[in-house]
PDB file of C-alpha atoms in Angstrom:
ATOM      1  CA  UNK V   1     163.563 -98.772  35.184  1.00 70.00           C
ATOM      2  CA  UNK V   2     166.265-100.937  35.992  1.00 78.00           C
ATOM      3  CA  UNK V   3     169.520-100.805  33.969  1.00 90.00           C
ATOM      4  CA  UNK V   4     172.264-103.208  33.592  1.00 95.00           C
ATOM      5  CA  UNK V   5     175.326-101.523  31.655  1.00 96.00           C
ATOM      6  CA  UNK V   6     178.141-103.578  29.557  1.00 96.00           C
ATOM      7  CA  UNK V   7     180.180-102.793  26.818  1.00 92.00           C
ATOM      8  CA  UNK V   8     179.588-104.597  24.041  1.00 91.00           C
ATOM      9  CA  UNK V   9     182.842-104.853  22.431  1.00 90.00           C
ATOM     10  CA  UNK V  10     184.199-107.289  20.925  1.00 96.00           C
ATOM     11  CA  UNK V  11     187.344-107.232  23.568  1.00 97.00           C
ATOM     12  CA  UNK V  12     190.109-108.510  21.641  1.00 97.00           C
ATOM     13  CA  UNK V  13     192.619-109.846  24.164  1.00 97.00           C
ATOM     14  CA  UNK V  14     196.031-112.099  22.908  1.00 98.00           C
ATOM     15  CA  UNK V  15     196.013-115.776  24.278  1.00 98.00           C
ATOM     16  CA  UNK V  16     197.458-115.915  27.845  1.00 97.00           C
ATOM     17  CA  UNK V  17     196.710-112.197  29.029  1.00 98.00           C
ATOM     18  CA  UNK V  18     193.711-111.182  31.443  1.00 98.00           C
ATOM     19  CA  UNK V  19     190.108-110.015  29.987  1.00 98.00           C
ATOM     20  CA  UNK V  20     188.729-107.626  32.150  1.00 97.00           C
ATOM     21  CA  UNK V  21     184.989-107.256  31.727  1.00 98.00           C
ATOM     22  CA  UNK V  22     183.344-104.652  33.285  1.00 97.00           C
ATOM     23  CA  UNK V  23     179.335-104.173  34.349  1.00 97.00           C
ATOM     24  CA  UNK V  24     177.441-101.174  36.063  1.00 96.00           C
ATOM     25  CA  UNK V  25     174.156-101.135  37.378  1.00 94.00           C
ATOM     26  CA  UNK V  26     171.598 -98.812  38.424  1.00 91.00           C
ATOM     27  CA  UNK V  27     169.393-100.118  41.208  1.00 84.00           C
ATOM     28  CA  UNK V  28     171.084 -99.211  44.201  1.00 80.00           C
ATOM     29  CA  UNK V  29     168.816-102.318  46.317  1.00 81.00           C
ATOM     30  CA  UNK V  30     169.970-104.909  44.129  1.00 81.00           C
ATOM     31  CA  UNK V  31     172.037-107.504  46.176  1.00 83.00           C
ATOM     32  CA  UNK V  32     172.880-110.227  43.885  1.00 91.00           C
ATOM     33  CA  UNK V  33     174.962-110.417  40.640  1.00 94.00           C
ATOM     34  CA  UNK V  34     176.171-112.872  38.619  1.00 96.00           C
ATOM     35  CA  UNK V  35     178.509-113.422  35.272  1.00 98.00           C
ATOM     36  CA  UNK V  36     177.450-115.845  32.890  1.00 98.00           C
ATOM     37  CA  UNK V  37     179.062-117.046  29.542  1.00 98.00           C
ATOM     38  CA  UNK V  38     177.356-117.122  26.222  1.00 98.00           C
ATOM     39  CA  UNK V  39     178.455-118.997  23.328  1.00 97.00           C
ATOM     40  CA  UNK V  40     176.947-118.593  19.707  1.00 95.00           C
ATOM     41  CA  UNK V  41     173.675-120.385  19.502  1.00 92.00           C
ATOM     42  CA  UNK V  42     173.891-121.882  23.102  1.00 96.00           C
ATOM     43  CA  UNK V  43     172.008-121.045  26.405  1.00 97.00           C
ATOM     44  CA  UNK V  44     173.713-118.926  28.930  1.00 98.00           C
ATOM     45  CA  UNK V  45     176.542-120.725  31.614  1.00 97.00           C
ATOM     46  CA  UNK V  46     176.813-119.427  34.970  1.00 96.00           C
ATOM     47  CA  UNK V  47     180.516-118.719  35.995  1.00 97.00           C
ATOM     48  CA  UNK V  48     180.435-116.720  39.099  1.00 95.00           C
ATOM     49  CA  UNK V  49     177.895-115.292  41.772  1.00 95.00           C
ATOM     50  CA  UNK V  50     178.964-112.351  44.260  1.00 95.00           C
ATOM     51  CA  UNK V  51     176.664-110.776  46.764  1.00 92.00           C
ATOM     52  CA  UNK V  52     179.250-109.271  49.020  1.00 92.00           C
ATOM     53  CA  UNK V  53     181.594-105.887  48.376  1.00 95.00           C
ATOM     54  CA  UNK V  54     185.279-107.292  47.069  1.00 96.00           C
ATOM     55  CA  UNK V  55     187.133-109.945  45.153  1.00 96.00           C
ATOM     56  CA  UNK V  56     185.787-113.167  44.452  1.00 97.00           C
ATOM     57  CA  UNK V  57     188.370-115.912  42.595  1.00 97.00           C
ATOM     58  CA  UNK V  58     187.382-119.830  41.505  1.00 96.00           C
ATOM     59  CA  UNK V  59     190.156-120.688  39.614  1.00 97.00           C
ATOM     60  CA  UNK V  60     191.195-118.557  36.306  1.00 98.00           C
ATOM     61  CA  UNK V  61     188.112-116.189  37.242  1.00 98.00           C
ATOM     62  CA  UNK V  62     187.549-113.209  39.343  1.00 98.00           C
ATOM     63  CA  UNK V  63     184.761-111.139  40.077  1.00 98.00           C
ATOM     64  CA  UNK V  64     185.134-107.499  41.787  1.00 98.00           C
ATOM     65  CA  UNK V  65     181.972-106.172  43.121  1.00 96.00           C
ATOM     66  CA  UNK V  66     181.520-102.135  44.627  1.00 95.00           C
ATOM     67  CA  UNK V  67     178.102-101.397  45.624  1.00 93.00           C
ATOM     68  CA  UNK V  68     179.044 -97.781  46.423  1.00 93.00           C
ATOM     69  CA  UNK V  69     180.121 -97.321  43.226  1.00 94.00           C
ATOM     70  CA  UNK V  70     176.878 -99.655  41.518  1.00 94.00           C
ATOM     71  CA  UNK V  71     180.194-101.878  39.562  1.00 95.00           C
ATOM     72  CA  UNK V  72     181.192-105.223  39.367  1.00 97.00           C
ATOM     73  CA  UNK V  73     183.594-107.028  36.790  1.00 97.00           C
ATOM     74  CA  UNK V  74     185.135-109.937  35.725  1.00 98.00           C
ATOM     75  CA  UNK V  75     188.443-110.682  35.911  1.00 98.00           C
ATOM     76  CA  UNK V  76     189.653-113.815  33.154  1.00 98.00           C
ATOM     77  CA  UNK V  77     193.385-115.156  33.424  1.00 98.00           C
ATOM     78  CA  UNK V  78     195.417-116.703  31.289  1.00 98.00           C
ATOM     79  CA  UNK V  79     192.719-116.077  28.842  1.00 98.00           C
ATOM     80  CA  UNK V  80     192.289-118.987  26.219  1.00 97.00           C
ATOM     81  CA  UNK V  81     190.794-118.818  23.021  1.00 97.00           C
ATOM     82  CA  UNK V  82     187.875-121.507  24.318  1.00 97.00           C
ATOM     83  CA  UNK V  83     187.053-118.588  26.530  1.00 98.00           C
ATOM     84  CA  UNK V  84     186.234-116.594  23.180  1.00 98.00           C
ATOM     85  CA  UNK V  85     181.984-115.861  23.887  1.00 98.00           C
ATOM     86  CA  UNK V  86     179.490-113.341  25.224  1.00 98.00           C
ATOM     87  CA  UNK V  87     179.748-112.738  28.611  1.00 98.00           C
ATOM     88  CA  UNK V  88     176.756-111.387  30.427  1.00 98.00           C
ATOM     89  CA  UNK V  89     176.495-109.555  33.941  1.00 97.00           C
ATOM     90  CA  UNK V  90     172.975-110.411  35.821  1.00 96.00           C
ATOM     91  CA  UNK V  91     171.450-108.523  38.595  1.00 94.00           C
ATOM     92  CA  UNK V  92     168.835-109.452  41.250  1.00 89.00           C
ATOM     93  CA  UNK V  93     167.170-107.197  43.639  1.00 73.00           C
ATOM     94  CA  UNK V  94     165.884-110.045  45.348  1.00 63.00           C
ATOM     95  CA  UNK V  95     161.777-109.609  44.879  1.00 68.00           C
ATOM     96  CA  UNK V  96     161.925-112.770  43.685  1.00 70.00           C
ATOM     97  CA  UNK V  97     164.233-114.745  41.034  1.00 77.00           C
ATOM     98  CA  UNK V  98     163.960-111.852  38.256  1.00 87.00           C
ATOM     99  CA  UNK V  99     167.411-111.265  36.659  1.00 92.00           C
ATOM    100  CA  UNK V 100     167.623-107.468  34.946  1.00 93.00           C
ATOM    101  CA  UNK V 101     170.617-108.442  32.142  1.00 96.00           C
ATOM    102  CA  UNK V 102     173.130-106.164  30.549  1.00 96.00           C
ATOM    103  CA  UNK V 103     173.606-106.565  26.355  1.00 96.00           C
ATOM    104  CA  UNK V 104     176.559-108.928  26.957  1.00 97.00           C
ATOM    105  CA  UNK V 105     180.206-107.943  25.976  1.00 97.00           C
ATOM    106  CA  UNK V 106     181.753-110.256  23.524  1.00 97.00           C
ATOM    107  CA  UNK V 107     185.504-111.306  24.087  1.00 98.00           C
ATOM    108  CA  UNK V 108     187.537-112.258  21.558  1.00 98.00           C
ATOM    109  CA  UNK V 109     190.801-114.395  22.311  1.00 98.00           C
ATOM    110  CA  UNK V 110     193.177-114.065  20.015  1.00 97.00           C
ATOM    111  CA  UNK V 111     196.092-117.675  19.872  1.00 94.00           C
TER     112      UNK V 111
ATOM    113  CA  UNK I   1     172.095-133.959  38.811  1.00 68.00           C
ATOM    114  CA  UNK I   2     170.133-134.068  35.973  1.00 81.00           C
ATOM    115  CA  UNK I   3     170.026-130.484  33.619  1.00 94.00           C
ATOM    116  CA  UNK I   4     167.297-127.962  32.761  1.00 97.00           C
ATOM    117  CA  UNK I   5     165.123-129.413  30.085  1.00 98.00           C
ATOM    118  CA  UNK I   6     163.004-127.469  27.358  1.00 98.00           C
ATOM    119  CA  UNK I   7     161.031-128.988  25.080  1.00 97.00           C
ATOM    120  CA  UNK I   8     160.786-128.316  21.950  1.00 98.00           C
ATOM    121  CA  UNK I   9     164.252-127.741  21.085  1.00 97.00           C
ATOM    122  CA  UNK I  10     162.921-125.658  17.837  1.00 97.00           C
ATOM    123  CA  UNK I  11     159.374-124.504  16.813  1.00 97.00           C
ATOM    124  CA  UNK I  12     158.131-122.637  13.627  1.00 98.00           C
ATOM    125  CA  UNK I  13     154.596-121.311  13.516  1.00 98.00           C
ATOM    126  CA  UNK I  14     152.708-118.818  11.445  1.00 98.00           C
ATOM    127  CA  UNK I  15     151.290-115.296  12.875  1.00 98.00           C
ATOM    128  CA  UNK I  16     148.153-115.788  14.986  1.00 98.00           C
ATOM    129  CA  UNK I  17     148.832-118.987  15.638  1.00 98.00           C
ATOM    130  CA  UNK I  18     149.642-120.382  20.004  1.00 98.00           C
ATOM    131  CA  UNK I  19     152.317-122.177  21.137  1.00 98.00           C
ATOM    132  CA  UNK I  20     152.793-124.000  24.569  1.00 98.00           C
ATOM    133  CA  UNK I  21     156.647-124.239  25.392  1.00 98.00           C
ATOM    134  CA  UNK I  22     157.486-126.837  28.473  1.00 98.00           C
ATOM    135  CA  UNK I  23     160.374-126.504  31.196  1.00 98.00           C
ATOM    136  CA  UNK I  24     161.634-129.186  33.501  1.00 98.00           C
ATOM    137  CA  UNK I  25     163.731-127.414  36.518  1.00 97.00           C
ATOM    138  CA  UNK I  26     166.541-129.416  38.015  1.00 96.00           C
ATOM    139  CA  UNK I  27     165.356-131.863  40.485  1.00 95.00           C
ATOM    140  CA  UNK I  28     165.190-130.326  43.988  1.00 93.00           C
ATOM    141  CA  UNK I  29     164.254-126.935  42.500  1.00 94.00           C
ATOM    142  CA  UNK I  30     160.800-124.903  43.092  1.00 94.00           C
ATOM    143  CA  UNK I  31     161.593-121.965  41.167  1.00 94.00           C
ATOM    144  CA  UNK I  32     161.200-121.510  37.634  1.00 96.00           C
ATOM    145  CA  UNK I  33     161.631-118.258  35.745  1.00 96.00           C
ATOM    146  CA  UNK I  34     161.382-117.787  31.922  1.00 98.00           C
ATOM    147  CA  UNK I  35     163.609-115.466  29.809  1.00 98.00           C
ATOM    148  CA  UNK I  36     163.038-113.985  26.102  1.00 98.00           C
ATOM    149  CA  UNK I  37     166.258-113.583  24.104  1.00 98.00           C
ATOM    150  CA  UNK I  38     166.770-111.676  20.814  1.00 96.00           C
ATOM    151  CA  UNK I  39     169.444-109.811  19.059  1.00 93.00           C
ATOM    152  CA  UNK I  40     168.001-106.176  19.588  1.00 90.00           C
ATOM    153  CA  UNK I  41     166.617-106.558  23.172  1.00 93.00           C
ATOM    154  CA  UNK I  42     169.130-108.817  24.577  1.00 94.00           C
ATOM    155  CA  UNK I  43     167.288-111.220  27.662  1.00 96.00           C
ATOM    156  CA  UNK I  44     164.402-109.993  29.240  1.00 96.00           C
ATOM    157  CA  UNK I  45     162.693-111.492  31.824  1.00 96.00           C
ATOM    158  CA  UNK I  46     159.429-112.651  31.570  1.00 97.00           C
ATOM    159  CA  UNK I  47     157.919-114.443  34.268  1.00 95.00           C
ATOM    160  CA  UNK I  48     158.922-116.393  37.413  1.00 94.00           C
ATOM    161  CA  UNK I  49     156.896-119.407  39.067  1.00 95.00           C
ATOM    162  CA  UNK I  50     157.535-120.524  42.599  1.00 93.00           C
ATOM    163  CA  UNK I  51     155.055-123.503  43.756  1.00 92.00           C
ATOM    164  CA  UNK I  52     153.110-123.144  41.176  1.00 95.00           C
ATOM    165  CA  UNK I  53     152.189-119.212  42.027  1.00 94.00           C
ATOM    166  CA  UNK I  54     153.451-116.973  39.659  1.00 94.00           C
ATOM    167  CA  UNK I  55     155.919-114.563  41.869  1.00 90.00           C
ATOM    168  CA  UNK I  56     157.081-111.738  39.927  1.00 90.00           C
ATOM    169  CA  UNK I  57     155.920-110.713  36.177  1.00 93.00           C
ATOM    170  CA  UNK I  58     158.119-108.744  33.216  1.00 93.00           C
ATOM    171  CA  UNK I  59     156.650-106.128  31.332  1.00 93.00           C
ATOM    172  CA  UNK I  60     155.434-108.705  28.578  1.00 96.00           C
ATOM    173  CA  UNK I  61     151.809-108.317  26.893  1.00 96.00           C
ATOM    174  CA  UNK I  62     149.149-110.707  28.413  1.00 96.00           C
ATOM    175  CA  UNK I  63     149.255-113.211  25.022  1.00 98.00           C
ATOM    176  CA  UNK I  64     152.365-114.233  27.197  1.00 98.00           C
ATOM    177  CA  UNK I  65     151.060-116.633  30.069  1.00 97.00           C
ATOM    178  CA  UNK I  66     152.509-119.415  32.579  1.00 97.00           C
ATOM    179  CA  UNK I  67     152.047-121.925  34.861  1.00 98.00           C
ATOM    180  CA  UNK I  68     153.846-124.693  37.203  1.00 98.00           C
ATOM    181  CA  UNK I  69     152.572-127.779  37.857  1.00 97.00           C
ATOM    182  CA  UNK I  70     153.066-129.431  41.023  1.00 96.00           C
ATOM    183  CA  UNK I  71     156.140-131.383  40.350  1.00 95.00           C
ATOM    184  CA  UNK I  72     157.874-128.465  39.454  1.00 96.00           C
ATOM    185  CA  UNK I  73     157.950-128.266  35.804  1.00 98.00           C
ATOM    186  CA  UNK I  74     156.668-125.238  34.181  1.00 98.00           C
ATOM    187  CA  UNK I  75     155.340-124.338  30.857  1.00 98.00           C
ATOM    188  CA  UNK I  76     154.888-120.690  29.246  1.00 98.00           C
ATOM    189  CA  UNK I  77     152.406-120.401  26.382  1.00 98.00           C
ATOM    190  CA  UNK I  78     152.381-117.595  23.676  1.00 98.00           C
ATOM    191  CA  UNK I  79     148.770-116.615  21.752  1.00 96.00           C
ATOM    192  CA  UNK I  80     148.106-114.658  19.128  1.00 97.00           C
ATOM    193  CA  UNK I  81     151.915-114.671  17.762  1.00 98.00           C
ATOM    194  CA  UNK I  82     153.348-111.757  16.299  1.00 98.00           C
ATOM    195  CA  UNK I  83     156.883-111.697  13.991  1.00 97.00           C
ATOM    196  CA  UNK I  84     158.060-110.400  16.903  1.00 97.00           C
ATOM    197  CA  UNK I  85     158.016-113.478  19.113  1.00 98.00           C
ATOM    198  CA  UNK I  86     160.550-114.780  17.054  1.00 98.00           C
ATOM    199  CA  UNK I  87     163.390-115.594  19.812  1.00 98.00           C
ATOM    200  CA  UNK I  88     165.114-118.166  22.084  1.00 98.00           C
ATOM    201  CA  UNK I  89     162.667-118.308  24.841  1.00 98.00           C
ATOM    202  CA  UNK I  90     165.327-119.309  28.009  1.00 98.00           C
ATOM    203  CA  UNK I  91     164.080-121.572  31.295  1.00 98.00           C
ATOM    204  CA  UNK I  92     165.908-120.941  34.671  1.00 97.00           C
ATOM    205  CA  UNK I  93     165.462-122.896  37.571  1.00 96.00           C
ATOM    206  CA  UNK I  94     166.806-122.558  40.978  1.00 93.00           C
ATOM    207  CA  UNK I  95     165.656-123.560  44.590  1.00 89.00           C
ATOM    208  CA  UNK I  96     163.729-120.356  45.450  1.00 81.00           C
ATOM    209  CA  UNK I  97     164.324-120.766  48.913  1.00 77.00           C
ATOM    210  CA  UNK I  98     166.816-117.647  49.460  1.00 75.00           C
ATOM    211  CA  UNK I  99     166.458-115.000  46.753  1.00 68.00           C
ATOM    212  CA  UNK I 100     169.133-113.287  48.863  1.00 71.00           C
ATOM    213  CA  UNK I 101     171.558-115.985  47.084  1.00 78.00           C
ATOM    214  CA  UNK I 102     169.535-117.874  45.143  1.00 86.00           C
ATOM    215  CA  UNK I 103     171.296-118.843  41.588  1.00 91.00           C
ATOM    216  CA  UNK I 104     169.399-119.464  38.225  1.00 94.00           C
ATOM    217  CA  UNK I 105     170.850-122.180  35.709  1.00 96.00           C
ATOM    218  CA  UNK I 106     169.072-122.177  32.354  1.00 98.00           C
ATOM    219  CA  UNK I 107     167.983-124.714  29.944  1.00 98.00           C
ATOM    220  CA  UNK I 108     169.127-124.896  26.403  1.00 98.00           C
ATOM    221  CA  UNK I 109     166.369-123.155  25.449  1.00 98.00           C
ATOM    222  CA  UNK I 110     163.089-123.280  22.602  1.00 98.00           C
ATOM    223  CA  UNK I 111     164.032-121.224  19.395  1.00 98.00           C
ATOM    224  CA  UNK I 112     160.649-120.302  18.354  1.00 98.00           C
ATOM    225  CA  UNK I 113     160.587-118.933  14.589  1.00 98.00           C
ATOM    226  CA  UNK I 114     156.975-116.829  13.503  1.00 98.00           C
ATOM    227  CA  UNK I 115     156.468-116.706  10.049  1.00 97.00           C
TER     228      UNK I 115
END
C-alpha cells in the first residue's frame, strides 16, 4: 500500500516569513512528485513538479526532493496571506497517470 | 488554452439512484484520470483513461465505471449510490505521452450530494 505522509497542521506562519511544508513517501519506485494548492471549496492548483534529487525554485516557491531519504518539501517565501490554503504533495510511480495523495497540510498566513 | 471542464458543476440524488459525471481534458491531452475527494479519505484515485482504454484502476467498487470517447473527453458513472458517494469527484487531464514527467491539471470538479 502506497503512503503519502503530510502534516496536517494548520502551519501558522506571520506574513513575509517562509512556510516550509514537508511530505514523505513510501514507495521507494515512485519518480514523480508534485505540490499542489487547495483552497476551500476549489479544485486542486498545481505549483511545482520535481522528478530529480535537489532544489527546485519558480519564483517565491521551492521544492527539495531526497529519494534516499523518500522526502520532498516545499519551500514558500515571503509568505502572503493569499497563500493561506491546503497544500497537497502528489506522488507518481509512473504505471500510468495515478497520483497516491497525502491528507494536505493547511497553512495559515498570518498579516 | 482552454481549462478542464466538468459538467455538472453540482448534483444531488437519492440512494440507489446512477449518475453519469462528464470531463473535457485540455485540448491536446489523451489522458484522463478521475479523483474522489472527501473530508475523511482525502483524494483517492479512481480511474485513469488513455485513448479511450482504461490504464490503471483504484481500489473503488465496480458501481464505479468509465470511459473516453474518442475526442478525448471522458465520463465516470456511479450506480447503485450509497451516502457514501457523497464527494467532489476531481477530473485530471494531461498528455499521457511520458508518465516519467507527465503533469495532471484538474477540473473544478462535480460535488455530488446522496441523500
Amino acid at each position: 500500500q502506497k503512503e503519502v505522509e503530510q502534516n496536517s497542521g494548520p502551519l501558522s506562519v506571520p506574513e513575509g516569513a517562509i512556510a516550509s511544508l514537508n511530505c514523505t513517501y513510501s514507495d521507494r519506485v515512485s519518480q514523480s512528485f508534485f505540490w499542489y494548492r487547495q483552497y476551500s471549496g476549489k479544485s486542486p492548483e498545481l505549483i511545482m513538479s520535481i522528478y530529480s534529487n535537489g532544489d527546485k525554485e519558480d519564483g517565491r516557491f521551492t521544492a527539495q526532493l531526497n529519494k534516499a531519504s523518500q522526502y520532498v518539501s516545499l519551500l514558500i517565501r515571503d509568505s502572503q496571506p493569499s497563500d493561506s490554503a491546503t497544500y497537497l504533495c502528489a506522488v507518481n510511480d509512473n504505471a500510468g497517470n495515478m497520483l497516491t495523495f497525502g491528507g494536505g497540510t493547511r497553512l495559515m498566513v498570518k498579516p | 488554452k482552454a481549462g478542464v471542464t466538468q459538467t455538472p458543476r453540482y448534483l444531488i440524488k437519492t440512494r440507489g439512484q446512477q449518475v453519469t459525471l462528464s470531463c473535457s481534458p485540455i485540448s491536446g491531452h489523451r489522458s484522463v484520470s478521475w479523483y474522489q475527494q472527501t473530508p475523511g479519505q482525502g483524494l483517492q484515485f479512481l480511474f485513469e483513461y488513455f485513448s479511450e482504454t482504461q490504464r490503471n484502476k483504484g481500489n473503488f467498487p465496480g458501481r464505479f465505471s468509465g470511459r473516453q470517447f474518442s475526442n478525448s473527453r471522458s465520463e465516470m458513472n456511479v450506480s447503485t449510490l450509497e451516502l457514501g458517494d457523497s464527494a467532489l469527484y476531481l477530473c485530471a487531464s494531461s498528455s499521457g505521452a511520458d508518465t516519467d514527467t507527465d503533469t495532471q491539471y484538474f477540473g473544478p470538479g462535480t460535488r455530488l450530494t446522496v441523500l
